[in-house]
């Protein structure tokens, strides 16, 4: 989430200005919880906790879903974001023009996958573990998670800009992590990002996270496998290429051809050294963020 000094961001600052609401955020960082669970953990009434949660929802920090359990309906809350970035100036986003597209993680146009690997929807595995053939299964377009020890994924991004519009920045957000046998939170992996055959740079994932269940992990999903990743925001603009604001290369928007009707985005991990490597990509219904690969194209 990106904040500035404008009035729109003020509601976030106000939501954070409460010890109780900060405690709620700490609890939801660990796992998804319903209102009664939060109330019990905080030794407060459900009505008071609901008021605080509503404040966090209004600020966009917490989201919820209703679930039926044993004949009762419960409001389950989870964090909408793990990171806040503050720019000490008024937002430019209100005047900046952009197009946005969300690409399902299974909607790749080319791939290579080596075991350990697998792919699943929110309701079932597609095929069997460690068989790359199932990455070609037609049901892959419904995938919510996929992983491999070595390989790449390639996606086509539609270019919605007109000929008289010039792209000034590309922003790509996705939830991603390493891939270890079972889980291993100390399993670094160098993950490479390429746009239109130009290397944007490399980001090192610290591990394959699974000590805690993912907030969105389906009930049937086993606890001893990948649970969630880290939400990463890639950017390429006139100053270079970045991950979460940290420069990863000097490749600029001017160094990349943007004229074609579609662009190519590739994610790869080829490091197969002992004790490191691979990648896991999370889409809607898995991990901690209910999103697929979201691409924004800013233009003028």
PDB file of N, CA and C in Angstrom, residues 40-109:
ATOM      1  N   UNK A  40     -11.597 -12.638  22.161  1.00  0.00           N
ATOM      2  CA  UNK A  40     -11.086 -13.495  23.227  1.00  0.00           C
ATOM      3  C   UNK A  40      -9.594 -13.251  23.462  1.00  0.00           C
ATOM      4  N   UNK A  41      -8.827 -13.093  22.377  1.00  0.00           N
ATOM      5  CA  UNK A  41      -7.383 -12.876  22.504  1.00  0.00           C
ATOM      6  C   UNK A  41      -7.062 -11.528  23.136  1.00  0.00           C
ATOM      7  N   UNK A  42      -7.938 -10.532  22.906  1.00  0.00           N
ATOM      8  CA  UNK A  42      -7.688  -9.184  23.400  1.00  0.00           C
ATOM      9  C   UNK A  42      -8.414  -8.885  24.713  1.00  0.00           C
ATOM     10  N   UNK A  43      -9.231  -9.849  25.185  1.00  0.00           N
ATOM     11  CA  UNK A  43     -10.024  -9.676  26.405  1.00  0.00           C
ATOM     12  C   UNK A  43     -10.945  -8.452  26.288  1.00  0.00           C
ATOM     13  N   UNK A  44     -11.573  -8.333  25.106  1.00  0.00           N
ATOM     14  CA  UNK A  44     -12.517  -7.253  24.832  1.00  0.00           C
ATOM     15  C   UNK A  44     -13.819  -7.843  24.341  1.00  0.00           C
ATOM     16  N   UNK A  45     -14.874  -7.050  24.342  1.00  0.00           N
ATOM     17  CA  UNK A  45     -16.152  -7.531  23.817  1.00  0.00           C
ATOM     18  C   UNK A  45     -16.103  -7.581  22.298  1.00  0.00           C
ATOM     19  N   UNK A  46     -16.945  -8.439  21.707  1.00  0.00           N
ATOM     20  CA  UNK A  46     -17.006  -8.550  20.249  1.00  0.00           C
ATOM     21  C   UNK A  46     -17.435  -7.230  19.611  1.00  0.00           C
ATOM     22  N   UNK A  47     -18.312  -6.491  20.289  1.00  0.00           N
ATOM     23  CA  UNK A  47     -18.793  -5.214  19.741  1.00  0.00           C
ATOM     24  C   UNK A  47     -17.657  -4.208  19.621  1.00  0.00           C
ATOM     25  N   UNK A  48     -16.798  -4.137  20.647  1.00  0.00           N
ATOM     26  CA  UNK A  48     -15.667  -3.204  20.607  1.00  0.00           C
ATOM     27  C   UNK A  48     -14.678  -3.613  19.522  1.00  0.00           C
ATOM     28  N   UNK A  49     -14.397  -4.910  19.427  1.00  0.00           N
ATOM     29  CA  UNK A  49     -13.465  -5.393  18.410  1.00  0.00           C
ATOM     30  C   UNK A  49     -14.013  -5.123  17.010  1.00  0.00           C
ATOM     31  N   UNK A  50     -15.317  -5.318  16.813  1.00  0.00           N
ATOM     32  CA  UNK A  50     -15.932  -5.048  15.513  1.00  0.00           C
ATOM     33  C   UNK A  50     -15.737  -3.594  15.102  1.00  0.00           C
ATOM     34  N   UNK A  51     -15.876  -2.687  16.061  1.00  0.00           N
ATOM     35  CA  UNK A  51     -15.676  -1.261  15.771  1.00  0.00           C
ATOM     36  C   UNK A  51     -14.250  -0.994  15.303  1.00  0.00           C
ATOM     37  N   UNK A  52     -13.281  -1.593  15.991  1.00  0.00           N
ATOM     38  CA  UNK A  52     -11.881  -1.418  15.593  1.00  0.00           C
ATOM     39  C   UNK A  52     -11.608  -2.046  14.226  1.00  0.00           C
ATOM     40  N   UNK A  53     -12.141  -3.231  13.982  1.00  0.00           N
ATOM     41  CA  UNK A  53     -11.941  -3.906  12.700  1.00  0.00           C
ATOM     42  C   UNK A  53     -12.552  -3.087  11.564  1.00  0.00           C
ATOM     43  N   UNK A  54     -13.723  -2.518  11.800  1.00  0.00           N
ATOM     44  CA  UNK A  54     -14.358  -1.688  10.772  1.00  0.00           C
ATOM     45  C   UNK A  54     -13.483  -0.490  10.413  1.00  0.00           C
ATOM     46  N   UNK A  55     -12.804   0.078  11.410  1.00  0.00           N
ATOM     47  CA  UNK A  55     -11.896   1.198  11.157  1.00  0.00           C
ATOM     48  C   UNK A  55     -10.728   0.747  10.273  1.00  0.00           C
ATOM     49  N   UNK A  56     -10.199  -0.429  10.544  1.00  0.00           N
ATOM     50  CA  UNK A  56      -9.098  -0.973   9.745  1.00  0.00           C
ATOM     51  C   UNK A  56      -9.564  -1.328   8.332  1.00  0.00           C
ATOM     52  N   UNK A  57     -10.797  -1.816   8.212  1.00  0.00           N
ATOM     53  CA  UNK A  57     -11.368  -2.121   6.893  1.00  0.00           C
ATOM     54  C   UNK A  57     -11.512  -0.855   6.058  1.00  0.00           C
ATOM     55  N   UNK A  58     -12.049   0.185   6.654  1.00  0.00           N
ATOM     56  CA  UNK A  58     -12.241   1.449   5.951  1.00  0.00           C
ATOM     57  C   UNK A  58     -10.915   1.994   5.429  1.00  0.00           C
ATOM     58  N   UNK A  59      -9.852   1.757   6.189  1.00  0.00           N
ATOM     59  CA  UNK A  59      -8.526   2.220   5.779  1.00  0.00           C
ATOM     60  C   UNK A  59      -7.885   1.308   4.745  1.00  0.00           C
ATOM     61  N   UNK A  60      -8.517   0.164   4.462  1.00  0.00           N
ATOM     62  CA  UNK A  60      -7.965  -0.763   3.482  1.00  0.00           C
ATOM     63  C   UNK A  60      -6.878  -1.667   4.017  1.00  0.00           C
ATOM     64  N   UNK A  61      -6.750  -1.735   5.348  1.00  0.00           N
ATOM     65  CA  UNK A  61      -5.709  -2.560   5.957  1.00  0.00           C
ATOM     66  C   UNK A  61      -6.164  -3.982   6.249  1.00  0.00           C
ATOM     67  N   UNK A  62      -7.463  -4.170   6.395  1.00  0.00           N
ATOM     68  CA  UNK A  62      -8.028  -5.484   6.729  1.00  0.00           C
ATOM     69  C   UNK A  62      -9.181  -5.786   5.789  1.00  0.00           C
ATOM     70  N   UNK A  63      -9.283  -7.034   5.383  1.00  0.00           N
ATOM     71  CA  UNK A  63     -10.418  -7.501   4.589  1.00  0.00           C
ATOM     72  C   UNK A  63     -11.065  -8.668   5.324  1.00  0.00           C
ATOM     73  N   UNK A  64     -12.236  -9.083   4.866  1.00  0.00           N
ATOM     74  CA  UNK A  64     -12.915 -10.178   5.561  1.00  0.00           C
ATOM     75  C   UNK A  64     -13.717 -11.025   4.577  1.00  0.00           C
ATOM     76  N   UNK A  65     -14.088 -12.206   5.029  1.00  0.00           N
ATOM     77  CA  UNK A  65     -15.006 -13.076   4.288  1.00  0.00           C
ATOM     78  C   UNK A  65     -15.882 -13.803   5.301  1.00  0.00           C
ATOM     79  N   UNK A  66     -17.125 -14.042   4.927  1.00  0.00           N
ATOM     80  CA  UNK A  66     -18.065 -14.740   5.809  1.00  0.00           C
ATOM     81  C   UNK A  66     -17.960 -16.244   5.550  1.00  0.00           C
ATOM     82  N   UNK A  67     -17.890 -17.022   6.621  1.00  0.00           N
ATOM     83  CA  UNK A  67     -17.772 -18.477   6.486  1.00  0.00           C
ATOM     84  C   UNK A  67     -18.788 -19.151   7.398  1.00  0.00           C
ATOM     85  N   UNK A  68     -19.416 -20.207   6.863  1.00  0.00           N
ATOM     86  CA  UNK A  68     -20.361 -21.011   7.645  1.00  0.00           C
ATOM     87  C   UNK A  68     -19.608 -22.169   8.283  1.00  0.00           C
ATOM     88  N   UNK A  69     -19.694 -22.270   9.606  1.00  0.00           N
ATOM     89  CA  UNK A  69     -19.026 -23.342  10.334  1.00  0.00           C
ATOM     90  C   UNK A  69     -19.978 -23.872  11.397  1.00  0.00           C
ATOM     91  N   UNK A  70     -20.263 -25.177  11.317  1.00  0.00           N
ATOM     92  CA  UNK A  70     -21.144 -25.834  12.296  1.00  0.00           C
ATOM     93  C   UNK A  70     -22.458 -25.094  12.490  1.00  0.00           C
ATOM     94  N   UNK A  71     -23.048 -24.656  11.387  1.00  0.00           N
ATOM     95  CA  UNK A  71     -24.347 -24.005  11.441  1.00  0.00           C
ATOM     96  C   UNK A  71     -24.310 -22.529  11.777  1.00  0.00           C
ATOM     97  N   UNK A  72     -23.125 -21.991  12.101  1.00  0.00           N
ATOM     98  CA  UNK A  72     -23.000 -20.568  12.414  1.00  0.00           C
ATOM     99  C   UNK A  72     -22.242 -19.830  11.322  1.00  0.00           C
ATOM    100  N   UNK A  73     -22.461 -18.523  11.233  1.00  0.00           N
ATOM    101  CA  UNK A  73     -21.773 -17.686  10.251  1.00  0.00           C
ATOM    102  C   UNK A  73     -20.781 -16.781  10.975  1.00  0.00           C
ATOM    103  N   UNK A  74     -19.526 -16.797  10.544  1.00  0.00           N
ATOM    104  CA  UNK A  74     -18.469 -16.053  11.205  1.00  0.00           C
ATOM    105  C   UNK A  74     -17.791 -15.103  10.218  1.00  0.00           C
ATOM    106  N   UNK A  75     -17.418 -13.943  10.735  1.00  0.00           N
ATOM    107  CA  UNK A  75     -16.702 -12.948   9.938  1.00  0.00           C
ATOM    108  C   UNK A  75     -15.202 -13.149  10.157  1.00  0.00           C
ATOM    109  N   UNK A  76     -14.544 -13.764   9.167  1.00  0.00           N
ATOM    110  CA  UNK A  76     -13.111 -14.025   9.250  1.00  0.00           C
ATOM    111  C   UNK A  76     -12.330 -12.851   8.663  1.00  0.00           C
ATOM    112  N   UNK A  77     -11.393 -12.346   9.442  1.00  0.00           N
ATOM    113  CA  UNK A  77     -10.622 -11.166   9.036  1.00  0.00           C
ATOM    114  C   UNK A  77      -9.187 -11.564   8.688  1.00  0.00           C
ATOM    115  N   UNK A  78      -8.594 -10.834   7.750  1.00  0.00           N
ATOM    116  CA  UNK A  78      -7.198 -11.046   7.377  1.00  0.00           C
ATOM    117  C   UNK A  78      -6.599  -9.724   6.937  1.00  0.00           C
ATOM    118  N   UNK A  79      -5.269  -9.634   6.952  1.00  0.00           N
ATOM    119  CA  UNK A  79      -4.602  -8.413   6.509  1.00  0.00           C
ATOM    120  C   UNK A  79      -4.700  -8.280   4.999  1.00  0.00           C
ATOM    121  N   UNK A  80      -4.901  -7.077   4.529  1.00  0.00           N
ATOM    122  CA  UNK A  80      -4.947  -6.813   3.089  1.00  0.00           C
ATOM    123  C   UNK A  80      -3.564  -6.502   2.540  1.00  0.00           C
ATOM    124  N   UNK A  81      -2.642  -6.140   3.407  1.00  0.00           N
ATOM    125  CA  UNK A  81      -1.290  -5.810   2.976  1.00  0.00           C
ATOM    126  C   UNK A  81      -0.331  -6.047   4.128  1.00  0.00           C
ATOM    127  N   UNK A  82       0.926  -6.315   3.811  1.00  0.00           N
ATOM    128  CA  UNK A  82       1.949  -6.481   4.847  1.00  0.00           C
ATOM    129  C   UNK A  82       2.895  -5.293   4.905  1.00  0.00           C
ATOM    130  N   UNK A  83       2.889  -4.461   3.865  1.00  0.00           N
ATOM    131  CA  UNK A  83       3.850  -3.375   3.782  1.00  0.00           C
ATOM    132  C   UNK A  83       3.148  -2.056   3.476  1.00  0.00           C
ATOM    133  N   UNK A  84       3.669  -0.979   4.050  1.00  0.00           N
ATOM    134  CA  UNK A  84       3.219   0.369   3.747  1.00  0.00           C
ATOM    135  C   UNK A  84       4.424   1.172   3.279  1.00  0.00           C
ATOM    136  N   UNK A  85       4.262   1.895   2.173  1.00  0.00           N
ATOM    137  CA  UNK A  85       5.300   2.797   1.705  1.00  0.00           C
ATOM    138  C   UNK A  85       4.745   4.211   1.749  1.00  0.00           C
ATOM    139  N   UNK A  86       5.510   5.126   2.353  1.00  0.00           N
ATOM    140  CA  UNK A  86       5.045   6.493   2.541  1.00  0.00           C
ATOM    141  C   UNK A  86       5.920   7.438   1.720  1.00  0.00           C
ATOM    142  N   UNK A  87       5.262   8.222   0.900  1.00  0.00           N
ATOM    143  CA  UNK A  87       5.955   9.258   0.146  1.00  0.00           C
ATOM    144  C   UNK A  87       5.544  10.598   0.732  1.00  0.00           C
ATOM    145  N   UNK A  88       6.528  11.397   1.179  1.00  0.00           N
ATOM    146  CA  UNK A  88       6.225  12.648   1.868  1.00  0.00           C
ATOM    147  C   UNK A  88       5.951  13.775   0.877  1.00  0.00           C
ATOM    148  N   UNK A  89       4.954  13.556   0.052  1.00  0.00           N
ATOM    149  CA  UNK A  89       4.467  14.569  -0.880  1.00  0.00           C
ATOM    150  C   UNK A  89       3.106  14.121  -1.341  1.00  0.00           C
ATOM    151  N   UNK A  90       2.378  14.986  -1.981  1.00  0.00           N
ATOM    152  CA  UNK A  90       1.056  14.632  -2.447  1.00  0.00           C
ATOM    153  C   UNK A  90       1.132  13.579  -3.543  1.00  0.00           C
ATOM    154  N   UNK A  91       0.102  12.759  -3.616  1.00  0.00           N
ATOM    155  CA  UNK A  91       0.071  11.655  -4.560  1.00  0.00           C
ATOM    156  C   UNK A  91       0.003  12.153  -5.998  1.00  0.00           C
ATOM    157  N   UNK A  92       0.746  11.483  -6.869  1.00  0.00           N
ATOM    158  CA  UNK A  92       0.664  11.769  -8.292  1.00  0.00           C
ATOM    159  C   UNK A  92      -0.307  10.831  -8.982  1.00  0.00           C
ATOM    160  N   UNK A  93      -0.747   9.783  -8.254  1.00  0.00           N
ATOM    161  CA  UNK A  93      -1.547   8.739  -8.879  1.00  0.00           C
ATOM    162  C   UNK A  93      -2.899   9.240  -9.363  1.00  0.00           C
ATOM    163  N   UNK A  94      -3.407  10.325  -8.740  1.00  0.00           N
ATOM    164  CA  UNK A  94      -4.716  10.820  -9.135  1.00  0.00           C
ATOM    165  C   UNK A  94      -4.690  11.381 -10.548  1.00  0.00           C
ATOM    166  N   UNK A  95      -3.522  11.924 -10.960  1.00  0.00           N
ATOM    167  CA  UNK A  95      -3.426  12.524 -12.281  1.00  0.00           C
ATOM    168  C   UNK A  95      -2.752  11.599 -13.287  1.00  0.00           C
ATOM    169  N   UNK A  96      -2.099  10.572 -12.801  1.00  0.00           N
ATOM    170  CA  UNK A  96      -1.429   9.641 -13.721  1.00  0.00           C
ATOM    171  C   UNK A  96      -2.443   8.695 -14.345  1.00  0.00           C
ATOM    172  N   UNK A  97      -2.298   8.469 -15.611  1.00  0.00           N
ATOM    173  CA  UNK A  97      -3.207   7.582 -16.333  1.00  0.00           C
ATOM    174  C   UNK A  97      -2.558   6.198 -16.465  1.00  0.00           C
ATOM    175  N   UNK A  98      -3.386   5.158 -16.339  1.00  0.00           N
ATOM    176  CA  UNK A  98      -2.841   3.812 -16.456  1.00  0.00           C
ATOM    177  C   UNK A  98      -3.926   2.841 -16.907  1.00  0.00           C
ATOM    178  N   UNK A  99      -3.490   1.721 -17.440  1.00  0.00           N
ATOM    179  CA  UNK A  99      -4.360   0.573 -17.684  1.00  0.00           C
ATOM    180  C   UNK A  99      -3.893  -0.543 -16.763  1.00  0.00           C
ATOM    181  N   UNK A 100      -4.809  -1.443 -16.404  1.00  0.00           N
ATOM    182  CA  UNK A 100      -4.469  -2.517 -15.465  1.00  0.00           C
ATOM    183  C   UNK A 100      -5.056  -3.832 -15.949  1.00  0.00           C
ATOM    184  N   UNK A 101      -4.292  -4.905 -15.795  1.00  0.00           N
ATOM    185  CA  UNK A 101      -4.776  -6.238 -16.144  1.00  0.00           C
ATOM    186  C   UNK A 101      -4.286  -7.218 -15.087  1.00  0.00           C
ATOM    187  N   UNK A 102      -5.145  -8.186 -14.735  1.00  0.00           N
ATOM    188  CA  UNK A 102      -4.793  -9.242 -13.786  1.00  0.00           C
ATOM    189  C   UNK A 102      -4.699 -10.556 -14.549  1.00  0.00           C
ATOM    190  N   UNK A 103      -3.526 -11.174 -14.520  1.00  0.00           N
ATOM    191  CA  UNK A 103      -3.291 -12.410 -15.273  1.00  0.00           C
ATOM    192  C   UNK A 103      -3.217 -13.583 -14.301  1.00  0.00           C
ATOM    193  N   UNK A 104      -4.105 -14.579 -14.429  1.00  0.00           N
ATOM    194  CA  UNK A 104      -4.040 -15.755 -13.552  1.00  0.00           C
ATOM    195  C   UNK A 104      -2.676 -16.439 -13.641  1.00  0.00           C
ATOM    196  N   UNK A 105      -2.209 -16.972 -12.518  1.00  0.00           N
ATOM    197  CA  UNK A 105      -0.871 -17.562 -12.490  1.00  0.00           C
ATOM    198  C   UNK A 105      -0.756 -18.759 -13.433  1.00  0.00           C
ATOM    199  N   UNK A 106      -1.881 -19.407 -13.747  1.00  0.00           N
ATOM    200  CA  UNK A 106      -1.842 -20.549 -14.650  1.00  0.00           C
ATOM    201  C   UNK A 106      -1.999 -20.187 -16.120  1.00  0.00           C
ATOM    202  N   UNK A 107      -2.071 -18.894 -16.419  1.00  0.00           N
ATOM    203  CA  UNK A 107      -2.323 -18.453 -17.797  1.00  0.00           C
ATOM    204  C   UNK A 107      -1.006 -18.165 -18.523  1.00  0.00           C
ATOM    205  N   UNK A 108       0.018 -18.970 -18.254  1.00  0.00           N
ATOM    206  CA  UNK A 108       1.306 -18.799 -18.929  1.00  0.00           C
ATOM    207  C   UNK A 108       1.216 -19.329 -20.362  1.00  0.00           C
ATOM    208  N   UNK A 109       2.064 -18.806 -21.227  1.00  0.00           N
ATOM    209  CA  UNK A 109       2.079 -19.220 -22.639  1.00  0.00           C
ATOM    210  C   UNK A 109       3.265 -20.115 -22.953  1.00  0.00           C
TER     211      UNK A 109
END
